[in-house]
């Protein structure tokens, strides 16, 4: 692991868990950096991640700080866990602040099932899910969207899925932004992206994507937990995936255009992956419209996967989804850029907030929080690594002032995939987790090794920092029962 | 002419980074393609049963490298072909445009036979390097996994 105490030594402690990257850390920074880390997590911060925070601070029109959440680690362009807001007129839009897997995200489904009632059926459930949701590299979907359907999906997101029988109306109301970003431009999606998108709808993909059966292990905030429908001992189900090949292709296509655009508009790029253009330029708006379309595809994808999964629950338990209480708690995006209103230096301003491996965390009363949760705040879903707890948090007002209403997105890797494969055997890990009562199914054992619990930071430590800083508060802890890895 | 080492992998927390070498640009680009597919699967067991032509263009050599590798990923995903052998016929520079023509060959994906490991999702511009130096030509690529 690359570590450099020298660079971390240049950080200035602002408060408990809050560190500043001074503006003179690197020439060309327009604002300082802010990193939210405990002393323990600081030890894991890689030099390259710190450089990436500084690079983002050099982009035109950046507001307040270039930020990194406690799960931050090296990415490309932005660090993973990076958050930055750019002025609607003076700022830029960059695919480097969104990533290739546009709207990679997480959704959480609750149930009326008790842990004890579920355990005897765990194997059957996992087998059913593994069959119903194509996963792993090279797998094909059972659905094939037509060209015109694909364009509708790009524009309508979750709504398309529900209108076509994949789910119920309440699902839409329980998604960030109703499972859709407005202003999608399907004509900015290349033929290649169409070709990749058509056969992959309803597929999980590979890498860190997963389906997980969990159980509510602890409640920290009774009021919010009640609003979210979470009860101790009850089973939950989590889906983690994104926009698949369509999203990857959108990013690849538009980085090429934006590289030329950056030159044209005279923007100096500290890293080519930060290719960008002035927010109101045609190039930037074309990318934004394409990104919105890919984000909408991702919401549809997770909606279809949830629908297929509900069918498996119904089959295994011989009850319908209403009896089982399989309600969508929430769905959050963690790789996306959005036009939002924030208060900056006492003034309300529209900014393009880029969240790359970070989650929106809006507080109670905010008009963009789903009606059902407006009195408590937006659910923030933080998946753990395989075999470790996941957390449900709730957005706080303080987050709006501290981090543009943003929180962490996961545990954050500390070890590379190749290193993990050399260090662990997938089969050993599977057996070890099984001994702890956690079943794992994967397309290939090496996927298990790559995602071993040891290759991530502690999800508990990451979530505690977010809670202490006040960005979002802990609501519930979910422990894994069974996992399907892509 | 073959360099002693075709490529090697470097440590990167979230993704995969590698350096590929060659006696010229064409060979380094070929080796980069092999390094990328080897992240996903052991390519040494994959025979050349089907071949496709690849033509890409870009404003500079770094972008050309990204385009070349991205084009291979695209065909891998859409045509369901896993590639193992790469022949870059030529890299040219004319009127400010760089172009590459090549062929890639491999076989159709058969999930009963091919045990895929890490999926390469995309090719990034992060710390991208093309160092053209005759016999010691080197390229560095970070792929999103």
Coordinates of C-alpha atoms in Angstrom, one line a residue:
Chain A
X1 CA 0.0 0.0 0.0
X2 CA 1.2 3.4 -0.9
X3 CA 1.4 5.6 2.2
X4 CA 3.2 8.8 2.8
X5 CA 3.2 10.2 6.3
X6 CA 5.0 13.3 4.9
X7 CA 2.0 14.4 2.8
X8 CA -0.6 13.6 5.5
X9 CA 1.7 15.7 7.8
X10 CA 0.8 18.8 5.8
X11 CA -2.8 18.5 6.8
X12 CA -4.1 21.0 9.3
X13 CA -6.5 19.8 12.0
X14 CA -9.6 22.1 12.0
X15 CA -11.7 20.1 14.5
X16 CA -12.1 16.6 15.7
X17 CA -12.3 14.4 12.6
X18 CA -12.0 17.5 10.2
X19 CA -8.7 18.1 8.4
X20 CA -7.8 20.9 6.0
X21 CA -5.6 20.6 2.9
X22 CA -4.1 24.1 2.9
X23 CA -4.5 26.1 -0.3
X24 CA -0.7 26.3 -0.6
X25 CA -0.4 22.5 -0.5
X26 CA -0.2 22.5 -4.3
X27 CA 0.1 25.5 -6.7
X28 CA -3.1 26.4 -8.5
X29 CA -5.5 25.4 -5.8
X30 CA -8.5 27.8 -5.8
X31 CA -9.9 26.6 -2.5
X32 CA -8.5 24.5 0.4
X33 CA -9.4 20.8 0.7
X34 CA -11.4 19.3 3.5
X35 CA -11.1 15.7 4.6
X36 CA -13.3 14.1 7.2
X37 CA -11.2 11.5 9.0
X38 CA -10.6 10.1 12.5
X39 CA -6.9 9.8 13.6
X40 CA -7.1 6.1 12.9
X41 CA -8.4 6.5 9.4
X42 CA -5.8 9.2 8.7
X43 CA -3.2 6.5 8.8
X44 CA -4.8 4.8 5.8
X45 CA -5.0 7.9 3.6
X46 CA -2.8 7.5 0.6
X47 CA -0.7 10.2 -0.8
X48 CA -2.2 9.9 -4.2
X49 CA -5.8 10.4 -2.8
X50 CA -4.6 13.6 -1.1
X51 CA -3.1 14.8 -4.4
X52 CA -6.5 14.1 -6.0
X53 CA -8.3 16.3 -3.5
X54 CA -5.8 19.0 -4.3
X55 CA -6.3 18.5 -8.1
X56 CA -10.0 18.9 -7.8
X57 CA -9.5 22.2 -5.9
X58 CA -7.8 23.6 -9.0
X59 CA -10.9 23.4 -11.2
X60 CA -12.6 26.7 -12.1
X61 CA -15.6 27.8 -10.1
X62 CA -15.2 25.3 -7.3
X63 CA -17.1 26.5 -4.1
X64 CA -15.8 26.4 -0.5
X65 CA -13.7 23.2 -0.5
X66 CA -12.6 20.2 -2.4
X67 CA -13.9 17.5 0.0
X68 CA -13.3 13.9 0.8
X69 CA -15.4 11.6 2.9
X70 CA -14.0 9.3 5.6
X71 CA -14.1 6.3 3.1
X72 CA -11.8 8.3 0.7
X73 CA -9.2 6.4 -1.3
X74 CA -7.4 6.7 -4.6
X75 CA -9.6 7.0 -7.6
X76 CA -9.1 8.5 -11.0
X77 CA -9.7 12.2 -11.4
X78 CA -11.6 12.8 -8.2
X79 CA -10.7 10.5 -5.2
X80 CA -13.3 7.9 -4.4
X81 CA -15.3 9.6 -1.7
X82 CA -14.8 13.0 -3.3
X83 CA -17.4 15.8 -3.2
X84 CA -17.1 19.2 -5.0
X85 CA -19.6 21.9 -6.0
X86 CA -19.2 24.2 -9.0
X87 CA -20.9 27.4 -9.6
X88 CA -23.7 27.1 -12.2
X89 CA -22.2 29.8 -14.4
X90 CA -18.6 30.2 -13.5
X91 CA -17.9 26.5 -12.7
X92 CA -17.3 23.4 -14.7
X93 CA -18.9 19.9 -15.1
X94 CA -16.5 17.0 -15.2
X95 CA -17.1 13.3 -15.8
X96 CA -14.0 12.8 -13.5
X97 CA -16.3 13.8 -10.6
X98 CA -18.9 11.1 -11.5
X99 CA -16.9 8.2 -12.7
X100 CA -17.5 5.5 -15.3
X101 CA -20.2 3.7 -13.4
X102 CA -22.7 6.5 -13.5
X103 CA -25.2 6.3 -10.7
X104 CA -23.7 3.3 -9.1
X105 CA -25.9 3.2 -6.1
X106 CA -27.6 1.2 -3.4
X107 CA -31.2 0.4 -2.6
X108 CA -32.6 -1.1 0.6
X109 CA -35.8 -3.2 0.9
X110 CA -37.4 -3.9 4.3
X111 CA -39.5 -7.0 5.2
X112 CA -41.8 -8.4 7.8
X113 CA -39.7 -11.5 8.0
X114 CA -38.0 -12.4 11.3
X115 CA -34.4 -13.6 11.1
X116 CA -35.3 -17.0 12.6
X117 CA -38.0 -17.5 10.0
X118 CA -35.6 -16.7 7.2
X119 CA -32.5 -18.7 8.2
X120 CA -33.9 -22.1 7.2
X121 CA -34.7 -20.8 3.7
X122 CA -31.4 -18.8 3.3
X123 CA -29.8 -21.2 0.8
X124 CA -32.9 -21.5 -1.3
X125 CA -33.3 -17.7 -1.3
X126 CA -29.7 -17.1 -2.4
X127 CA -29.9 -19.8 -5.1
X128 CA -33.1 -18.2 -6.4
X129 CA -31.6 -14.7 -6.4
X130 CA -28.5 -16.0 -8.1
X131 CA -30.6 -17.5 -10.9
X132 CA -33.1 -14.6 -11.2
X133 CA -30.5 -11.8 -11.4
X134 CA -27.8 -12.4 -14.0
X135 CA -24.5 -11.6 -12.3
X136 CA -20.8 -11.7 -13.1
X137 CA -18.8 -10.8 -16.2
X138 CA -20.2 -12.1 -19.5
X139 CA -23.7 -12.9 -18.1
X140 CA -26.7 -12.0 -20.2
X141 CA -30.0 -10.5 -19.2
X142 CA -33.3 -12.3 -19.7
X143 CA -34.8 -9.0 -20.8
X144 CA -33.9 -7.2 -24.0
X145 CA -35.0 -3.7 -24.3
X146 CA -35.9 -2.4 -27.8
X147 CA -34.2 0.7 -29.1
X148 CA -37.3 2.8 -28.4
X149 CA -37.7 1.3 -25.0
X150 CA -34.1 2.1 -24.2
X151 CA -34.7 5.8 -25.1
X152 CA -37.7 5.8 -22.8
X153 CA -35.7 4.3 -20.0
X154 CA -33.0 6.9 -20.5
X155 CA -35.6 9.7 -20.0
X156 CA -38.0 8.2 -17.5
X157 CA -35.8 6.1 -15.2
X158 CA -37.6 4.1 -12.4
X159 CA -41.0 5.3 -13.7
X160 CA -40.5 3.4 -16.9
X161 CA -39.9 0.2 -15.0
X162 CA -43.0 0.6 -12.8
X163 CA -45.2 1.5 -15.8
X164 CA -44.0 -1.7 -17.5
X165 CA -44.8 -3.9 -14.5
X166 CA -41.5 -4.0 -12.7
X167 CA -42.6 -2.8 -9.3
X168 CA -45.2 -0.7 -7.7
X169 CA -45.9 3.1 -7.7
X170 CA -44.6 3.5 -4.1
X171 CA -41.2 2.4 -5.3
X172 CA -40.8 5.6 -7.3
X173 CA -41.6 7.8 -4.4
X174 CA -38.9 6.0 -2.3
X175 CA -36.0 6.8 -4.7
X176 CA -33.7 9.8 -4.6
X177 CA -35.2 12.3 -7.0
X178 CA -38.0 9.8 -7.7
X179 CA -35.5 7.6 -9.5
X180 CA -34.9 10.1 -12.2
X181 CA -32.7 13.1 -13.2
X182 CA -34.6 15.5 -15.4
X183 CA -33.0 16.8 -18.6
X184 CA -31.7 13.6 -20.0
X185 CA -30.6 13.8 -23.6
X186 CA -30.8 10.4 -25.2
X187 CA -29.5 11.8 -28.5
X188 CA -26.2 12.3 -26.6
X189 CA -25.9 8.6 -26.0
X190 CA -23.8 7.0 -28.7
X191 CA -24.8 3.9 -30.7
X192 CA -22.1 2.0 -28.8
X193 CA -23.7 2.9 -25.5
X194 CA -27.1 1.8 -26.8
X195 CA -25.6 -1.5 -27.9
X196 CA -24.1 -2.1 -24.5
X197 CA -27.2 -1.0 -22.7
X198 CA -29.8 -3.2 -24.5
X199 CA -28.7 -6.7 -23.3
X200 CA -27.8 -5.6 -19.8
X201 CA -30.9 -4.3 -18.2
X202 CA -31.6 -6.1 -15.0
X203 CA -28.1 -7.4 -14.6
X204 CA -25.9 -7.0 -11.5
X205 CA -22.4 -6.7 -13.1
X206 CA -19.2 -7.7 -11.3
X207 CA -16.6 -6.3 -8.9
X208 CA -18.0 -4.8 -5.7
X209 CA -21.6 -5.1 -6.9
X210 CA -23.8 -7.4 -4.8
X211 CA -27.2 -8.5 -3.5
X212 CA -27.3 -9.0 0.3
X213 CA -29.8 -10.5 2.7
X214 CA -29.4 -8.8 6.1
X215 CA -30.9 -8.5 9.5
X216 CA -31.5 -5.3 11.5
X217 CA -29.1 -5.8 14.4
X218 CA -29.3 -2.5 16.3
X219 CA -31.4 0.7 16.3
X220 CA -29.7 4.0 17.2
X221 CA -32.6 6.4 16.4
X222 CA -36.0 5.0 17.1
X223 CA -38.0 7.8 15.4
X224 CA -36.1 7.6 12.1
X225 CA -36.0 3.8 12.2
X226 CA -39.8 3.8 12.6
X227 CA -40.2 6.2 9.7
X228 CA -38.0 4.0 7.6
X229 CA -39.9 0.8 8.6
X230 CA -36.9 -0.8 10.3
X231 CA -37.3 -3.0 13.3
X232 CA -34.7 -5.0 15.2
X233 CA -34.6 -8.6 14.2
X234 CA -36.3 -8.1 10.9
X235 CA -34.7 -9.1 7.5
X236 CA -33.7 -6.5 4.9
X237 CA -32.4 -6.8 1.4
X238 CA -29.8 -4.6 -0.3
X239 CA -29.0 -4.1 -4.0
X240 CA -25.7 -2.5 -5.1
X241 CA -25.1 -1.8 -8.8
X242 CA -25.1 0.9 -11.5
X243 CA -25.6 1.7 -15.1
X244 CA -23.4 -1.1 -16.5
X245 CA -21.8 -0.8 -19.9
X246 CA -24.1 2.0 -21.1
X247 CA -22.8 4.2 -18.3
X248 CA -19.2 3.2 -18.9
X249 CA -19.5 4.0 -22.6
X250 CA -21.2 7.4 -21.9
X251 CA -18.2 8.4 -19.7
X252 CA -15.6 7.1 -22.3
X253 CA -17.3 9.0 -25.1
X254 CA -17.7 12.3 -23.3
X255 CA -14.3 12.4 -21.7
X256 CA -12.9 12.4 -25.3
X257 CA -15.1 15.4 -26.2
X258 CA -14.4 17.2 -23.0
X259 CA -10.6 16.7 -23.3
X260 CA -10.8 18.7 -26.6
X261 CA -13.2 21.2 -24.9
X262 CA -10.9 21.8 -22.0
X263 CA -8.2 22.8 -24.5
X264 CA -10.6 25.0 -26.4
X265 CA -11.7 26.8 -23.3
X266 CA -8.1 27.1 -22.0
X267 CA -8.6 25.1 -18.8
X268 CA -5.4 23.7 -17.4
X269 CA -6.0 20.1 -16.2
X270 CA -3.9 18.7 -13.4
X271 CA -5.0 15.2 -14.4
X272 CA -6.4 14.3 -17.8
X273 CA -9.2 12.3 -16.1
X274 CA -10.5 15.7 -14.8
X275 CA -11.4 16.7 -18.4
X276 CA -14.2 19.3 -18.1
X277 CA -15.8 22.3 -19.7
X278 CA -17.5 25.4 -18.5
X279 CA -20.9 24.3 -17.0
X280 CA -23.0 26.2 -19.6
X281 CA -21.0 25.2 -22.7
X282 CA -22.6 22.8 -25.2
X283 CA -19.9 20.2 -24.5
X284 CA -20.6 20.2 -20.7
X285 CA -24.4 20.3 -21.1
X286 CA -24.3 17.4 -23.6
X287 CA -22.3 15.4 -21.1
X288 CA -24.7 16.3 -18.3
X289 CA -27.7 15.2 -20.4
X290 CA -26.0 11.9 -21.3
X291 CA -25.0 11.4 -17.7
X292 CA -28.6 12.0 -16.6
X293 CA -29.7 9.4 -19.1
X294 CA -27.2 6.8 -17.9
X295 CA -28.3 7.6 -14.3
X296 CA -31.9 6.9 -15.2
X297 CA -30.8 3.6 -16.8
X298 CA -29.2 2.7 -13.5
X299 CA -32.4 3.4 -11.5
X300 CA -34.3 1.3 -13.9
X301 CA -31.7 -1.4 -13.6
X302 CA -32.0 -1.5 -9.8
X303 CA -35.8 -1.4 -10.0
X304 CA -35.9 -4.4 -12.4
X305 CA -33.5 -6.3 -10.1
X306 CA -35.6 -5.6 -7.1
X307 CA -38.7 -6.7 -8.9
X308 CA -37.1 -10.0 -9.9
X309 CA -35.8 -10.5 -6.3
X310 CA -39.3 -9.9 -4.8
X311 CA -40.6 -12.7 -7.0
X312 CA -38.0 -15.0 -5.5
X313 CA -39.1 -14.1 -1.9
X314 CA -42.7 -14.7 -2.9
X315 CA -41.8 -18.1 -4.3
X316 CA -39.7 -19.2 -1.4
X317 CA -42.1 -18.1 1.3
X318 CA -45.4 -18.7 -0.6
X319 CA -46.7 -15.2 0.3
X320 CA -47.1 -12.1 -1.8
X321 CA -44.9 -9.0 -1.5
X322 CA -47.5 -7.1 0.5
X323 CA -47.8 -9.9 3.1
X324 CA -44.0 -10.1 3.2
X325 CA -43.9 -6.3 3.6
X326 CA -41.2 -6.0 0.9
X327 CA -41.3 -2.2 0.7
X328 CA -38.5 -0.1 -0.8
X329 CA -36.9 1.9 2.0
X330 CA -34.8 4.1 -0.3
X331 CA -32.5 4.2 -3.2
X332 CA -29.4 6.4 -3.3
X333 CA -27.0 7.3 -6.1
X334 CA -23.3 7.5 -5.1
X335 CA -21.7 8.4 -8.5
X336 CA -23.5 11.4 -9.9
X337 CA -23.6 15.1 -10.6
X338 CA -26.7 17.2 -9.8
X339 CA -27.8 20.7 -10.1
X340 CA -28.8 21.7 -6.5
X341 CA -29.4 24.9 -4.5
X342 CA -27.1 25.5 -1.6
X343 CA -26.4 28.4 0.7
X344 CA -22.9 29.6 0.2
X345 CA -21.5 32.6 2.1
X346 CA -25.0 33.6 3.2
X347 CA -26.4 33.5 -0.4
X348 CA -28.6 30.8 -2.1
X349 CA -26.8 29.6 -5.2
X350 CA -27.3 26.9 -7.8
X351 CA -24.3 24.6 -8.1
X352 CA -23.4 21.4 -9.8
X353 CA -22.6 19.1 -7.0
X354 CA -20.3 16.2 -8.0
X355 CA -20.4 13.1 -5.7
X356 CA -18.0 10.4 -6.7
X357 CA -18.4 7.6 -4.2
X358 CA -20.4 9.8 -1.9
X359 CA -24.1 9.9 -1.0
X360 CA -26.6 12.7 -0.9
X361 CA -27.7 13.3 2.7
X362 CA -30.5 15.9 2.8
X363 CA -32.1 16.9 6.2
X364 CA -35.6 17.0 7.4
X365 CA -37.7 19.7 5.8
X366 CA -35.7 19.7 2.5
X367 CA -38.1 19.8 -0.5
X368 CA -36.1 17.1 -2.3
X369 CA -36.5 14.6 0.5
X370 CA -39.3 12.0 -0.2
X371 CA -42.6 13.0 1.4
X372 CA -42.7 10.0 3.7
X373 CA -39.4 11.0 5.3
X374 CA -39.6 14.8 5.2
X375 CA -40.1 15.0 9.0
X376 CA -37.0 13.0 9.8
X377 CA -34.6 13.4 6.9
X378 CA -33.3 11.4 3.9
X379 CA -32.2 7.8 4.5
X380 CA -28.5 7.4 3.7
X381 CA -27.5 3.9 2.9
X382 CA -23.9 2.8 3.6
X383 CA -23.1 -0.8 2.5
X384 CA -20.3 -2.5 4.4
X385 CA -17.9 -4.8 2.8
X386 CA -18.7 -8.5 2.5
X387 CA -19.1 -9.9 6.0
X388 CA -19.2 -6.6 7.8
X389 CA -22.2 -4.5 8.9
X390 CA -24.0 -2.0 6.7
X391 CA -25.6 1.1 8.1
X392 CA -28.6 3.3 7.6
X393 CA -28.1 6.9 8.5
X394 CA -30.3 10.0 8.2
X395 CA -29.4 13.4 6.8
X396 CA -28.8 16.3 9.2
X397 CA -29.2 20.0 8.7
X398 CA -25.5 20.4 9.6
X399 CA -24.5 18.4 6.5
X400 CA -25.9 21.2 4.3
X401 CA -23.4 23.6 5.8
X402 CA -20.5 21.2 6.1
X403 CA -20.5 19.1 3.0
X404 CA -23.2 20.3 0.6
X405 CA -25.5 17.7 2.1
X406 CA -23.2 14.8 1.4
X407 CA -22.0 11.7 3.3
X408 CA -19.8 8.7 2.8
X409 CA -20.8 5.8 0.5
X410 CA -19.2 2.7 1.9
X411 CA -16.2 1.3 3.7
X412 CA -13.5 2.3 1.2
X413 CA -10.8 -0.1 0.0
X414 CA -7.4 -0.2 1.5
X415 CA -6.0 -3.1 -0.6
X416 CA -5.9 -3.6 -4.3
X417 CA -7.7 -6.4 -6.0
X418 CA -4.5 -8.1 -7.2
X419 CA -3.0 -7.9 -3.8
X420 CA -6.2 -9.3 -2.3
X421 CA -6.1 -12.2 -4.7
X422 CA -2.5 -13.0 -3.8
X423 CA -3.3 -12.7 0.0
X424 CA -6.5 -14.6 0.3
X425 CA -8.2 -17.7 -1.2
X426 CA -11.8 -17.1 -2.2
X427 CA -12.8 -20.6 -0.9
X428 CA -11.1 -20.0 2.5
X429 CA -13.0 -16.8 2.9
X430 CA -16.3 -18.4 1.9
X431 CA -15.8 -21.1 4.5
X432 CA -14.8 -18.6 7.2
X433 CA -17.9 -16.5 6.5
X434 CA -20.1 -19.6 6.5
X435 CA -18.7 -20.5 10.0
X436 CA -20.0 -17.1 11.1
X437 CA -23.4 -17.9 9.6
X438 CA -22.9 -15.8 6.4
X439 CA -23.5 -17.6 3.1
X440 CA -21.8 -16.3 0.0
X441 CA -22.5 -17.2 -3.6
X442 CA -20.3 -15.9 -6.4
X443 CA -19.7 -16.5 -10.1
X444 CA -16.0 -17.2 -9.4
X445 CA -14.1 -17.7 -6.1
X446 CA -11.5 -15.0 -7.0
X447 CA -14.3 -12.4 -6.8
X448 CA -14.7 -13.4 -3.1
X449 CA -11.0 -12.9 -2.5
X450 CA -11.0 -9.5 -4.2
X451 CA -13.8 -8.4 -1.9
X452 CA -12.5 -10.0 1.3
X453 CA -13.5 -8.1 4.5
X454 CA -9.9 -7.3 5.1
X455 CA -9.5 -5.2 2.0
X456 CA -11.8 -2.5 3.2
X457 CA -11.6 0.1 6.0
X458 CA -14.0 -0.6 8.9
X459 CA -17.5 0.5 7.9
X460 CA -18.2 1.2 11.6
X461 CA -15.3 3.6 11.9
X462 CA -16.2 5.4 8.7
X463 CA -19.9 5.8 9.7
X464 CA -18.9 7.0 13.2
X465 CA -16.9 9.8 11.7
X466 CA -19.9 10.9 9.7
X467 CA -22.1 10.7 12.8
X468 CA -19.6 12.7 15.0
X469 CA -19.0 15.4 12.4
X470 CA -22.8 15.7 12.3
X471 CA -23.3 15.3 8.5
X472 CA -25.7 12.4 9.1
X473 CA -26.8 10.4 12.2
X474 CA -26.8 6.7 12.7
X475 CA -30.2 5.1 12.5
X476 CA -29.7 1.3 12.2
X477 CA -27.0 -1.3 11.9
X478 CA -27.6 -4.2 9.4
X479 CA -25.6 -7.4 9.6
X480 CA -25.2 -9.7 6.7
X481 CA -26.9 -13.2 6.4
X482 CA -26.2 -14.0 2.8
X483 CA -24.5 -12.4 -0.2
X484 CA -24.7 -12.9 -4.0
X485 CA -21.5 -11.4 -5.5
X486 CA -21.4 -10.4 -9.2
Chain B
X1 CA 12.0 -8.6 -31.6
X2 CA 10.5 -9.1 -28.1
X3 CA 11.3 -7.3 -24.9
X4 CA 12.2 -9.4 -21.9
X5 CA 9.1 -8.5 -20.1
X6 CA 5.9 -7.6 -21.9
X7 CA 4.1 -5.9 -19.0
X8 CA 3.9 -5.7 -15.3
X9 CA 1.2 -4.7 -12.8
X10 CA 1.5 -1.9 -10.2
X11 CA -0.2 -1.5 -6.9
X12 CA -3.4 0.5 -7.0
X13 CA -6.1 0.4 -4.3
X14 CA -9.3 0.6 -6.2
X15 CA -8.3 -0.2 -9.8
X16 CA -5.6 -2.0 -11.8
X17 CA -2.6 -0.2 -13.2
X18 CA 0.0 -1.7 -15.5
X19 CA 3.0 -0.8 -17.6
X20 CA 3.5 -2.4 -21.0
X21 CA 6.8 -2.4 -22.9
X22 CA 7.8 -2.8 -26.5
X23 CA 10.5 -2.2 -29.1
X24 CA 8.2 0.3 -30.7
X25 CA 4.8 2.0 -30.1
X26 CA 2.9 -0.7 -31.9
X27 CA 4.3 -3.5 -29.7
X28 CA 3.8 -1.6 -26.5
X29 CA 0.1 -1.0 -27.5
X30 CA -0.3 -4.7 -28.3
X31 CA 1.2 -5.6 -24.9
X32 CA -1.0 -3.1 -23.1
X33 CA -4.1 -4.9 -24.6
X34 CA -2.8 -8.2 -23.4
X35 CA -2.1 -6.8 -19.9
X36 CA -5.7 -5.5 -19.8
X37 CA -7.3 -8.8 -20.8
X38 CA -5.1 -10.6 -18.4
X39 CA -6.6 -8.6 -15.5
X40 CA -9.9 -10.4 -16.4
X41 CA -8.7 -13.9 -17.4
X42 CA -5.6 -15.9 -18.1
X43 CA -5.3 -15.2 -21.8
X44 CA -2.6 -17.9 -22.4
X45 CA -5.3 -20.6 -22.7
X46 CA -7.5 -18.7 -25.2
X47 CA -7.0 -19.7 -28.8
X48 CA -7.4 -17.4 -31.9
X49 CA -10.6 -18.6 -33.4
X50 CA -12.2 -15.4 -34.4
X51 CA -10.6 -12.1 -35.4
X52 CA -11.9 -8.6 -35.8
X53 CA -10.3 -5.4 -37.3
X54 CA -10.0 -2.3 -35.1
X55 CA -9.6 1.3 -36.4
X56 CA -9.4 4.2 -34.0
X57 CA -8.4 7.9 -34.1
X58 CA -7.5 10.5 -31.5
X59 CA -5.9 13.9 -31.0
X60 CA -2.8 12.6 -29.3
X61 CA -1.0 9.3 -28.5
X62 CA -2.3 9.0 -24.9
X63 CA -5.9 9.4 -26.2
X64 CA -5.2 6.9 -28.9
X65 CA -4.1 4.3 -26.3
X66 CA -7.3 4.9 -24.4
X67 CA -9.4 4.6 -27.6
X68 CA -7.7 1.4 -28.6
X69 CA -8.2 -0.3 -25.3
X70 CA -11.8 1.1 -24.9
X71 CA -12.7 -0.2 -28.4
X72 CA -11.5 -3.7 -27.4
X73 CA -13.6 -3.6 -24.2
X74 CA -16.6 -2.5 -26.3
X75 CA -16.2 -5.5 -28.7
X76 CA -15.5 -7.9 -25.8
X77 CA -18.8 -6.8 -24.2
X78 CA -21.0 -6.5 -27.2
X79 CA -19.7 -9.3 -29.4
X80 CA -19.0 -11.6 -26.5
X81 CA -15.5 -12.3 -27.7
X82 CA -12.6 -12.7 -25.2
X83 CA -9.4 -11.5 -26.9
X84 CA -5.9 -13.0 -26.4
X85 CA -3.8 -11.9 -29.4
X86 CA -3.3 -8.4 -30.7
X87 CA -1.6 -7.2 -33.8
X88 CA -1.2 -3.4 -34.2
X89 CA -0.5 -3.0 -37.9
X90 CA 0.3 0.7 -37.7
X91 CA 0.1 3.9 -35.7
X92 CA 0.1 6.9 -37.9
X93 CA 0.2 10.7 -37.5
X94 CA -1.2 12.8 -40.2
X95 CA -2.8 16.3 -40.3
X96 CA -2.8 16.4 -36.5
X97 CA -4.7 13.2 -36.1
X98 CA -3.3 10.0 -34.7
X99 CA -4.8 6.7 -36.1
X100 CA -4.3 3.1 -35.3
X101 CA -5.2 0.0 -37.3
X102 CA -5.1 -3.4 -35.7
X103 CA -6.6 -6.8 -35.5
X104 CA -7.6 -8.6 -32.3
X105 CA -8.4 -12.3 -32.1
X106 CA -9.8 -14.7 -29.5
X107 CA -12.8 -16.8 -29.1
X108 CA -16.5 -16.4 -28.2
X109 CA -17.2 -16.3 -24.5
X110 CA -18.3 -19.6 -23.0
X111 CA -19.0 -19.2 -19.3
X112 CA -18.6 -23.0 -18.7
X113 CA -15.1 -22.7 -20.0
X114 CA -13.9 -19.2 -19.2
X115 CA -13.4 -18.4 -15.5
X116 CA -13.4 -14.6 -15.4
X117 CA -11.9 -12.8 -12.5
X118 CA -11.8 -9.0 -12.2
X119 CA -14.0 -7.2 -14.7
X120 CA -12.3 -4.2 -16.4
X121 CA -15.1 -1.7 -16.7
X122 CA -13.3 1.1 -18.5
X123 CA -10.0 2.7 -19.4
X124 CA -9.1 5.9 -17.5
X125 CA -6.8 8.8 -18.3
X126 CA -5.4 8.8 -14.7
X127 CA -1.6 8.8 -14.7
X128 CA -1.7 7.8 -18.3
X129 CA 1.8 7.7 -19.9
X130 CA 3.1 7.0 -23.4
X131 CA 6.9 7.1 -23.5
X132 CA 8.1 6.5 -27.0
X133 CA 11.8 5.7 -26.8
X134 CA 12.7 3.1 -29.5
X135 CA 13.5 -0.2 -27.9
X136 CA 12.5 1.0 -24.5
X137 CA 9.0 2.2 -25.4
X138 CA 6.7 2.1 -22.3
X139 CA 3.0 2.9 -21.8
X140 CA 1.2 3.1 -18.4
X141 CA -2.5 2.6 -18.0
X142 CA -5.0 2.6 -15.1
X143 CA -8.2 0.7 -15.8
X144 CA -11.4 1.0 -13.7
X145 CA -12.3 -2.4 -12.1

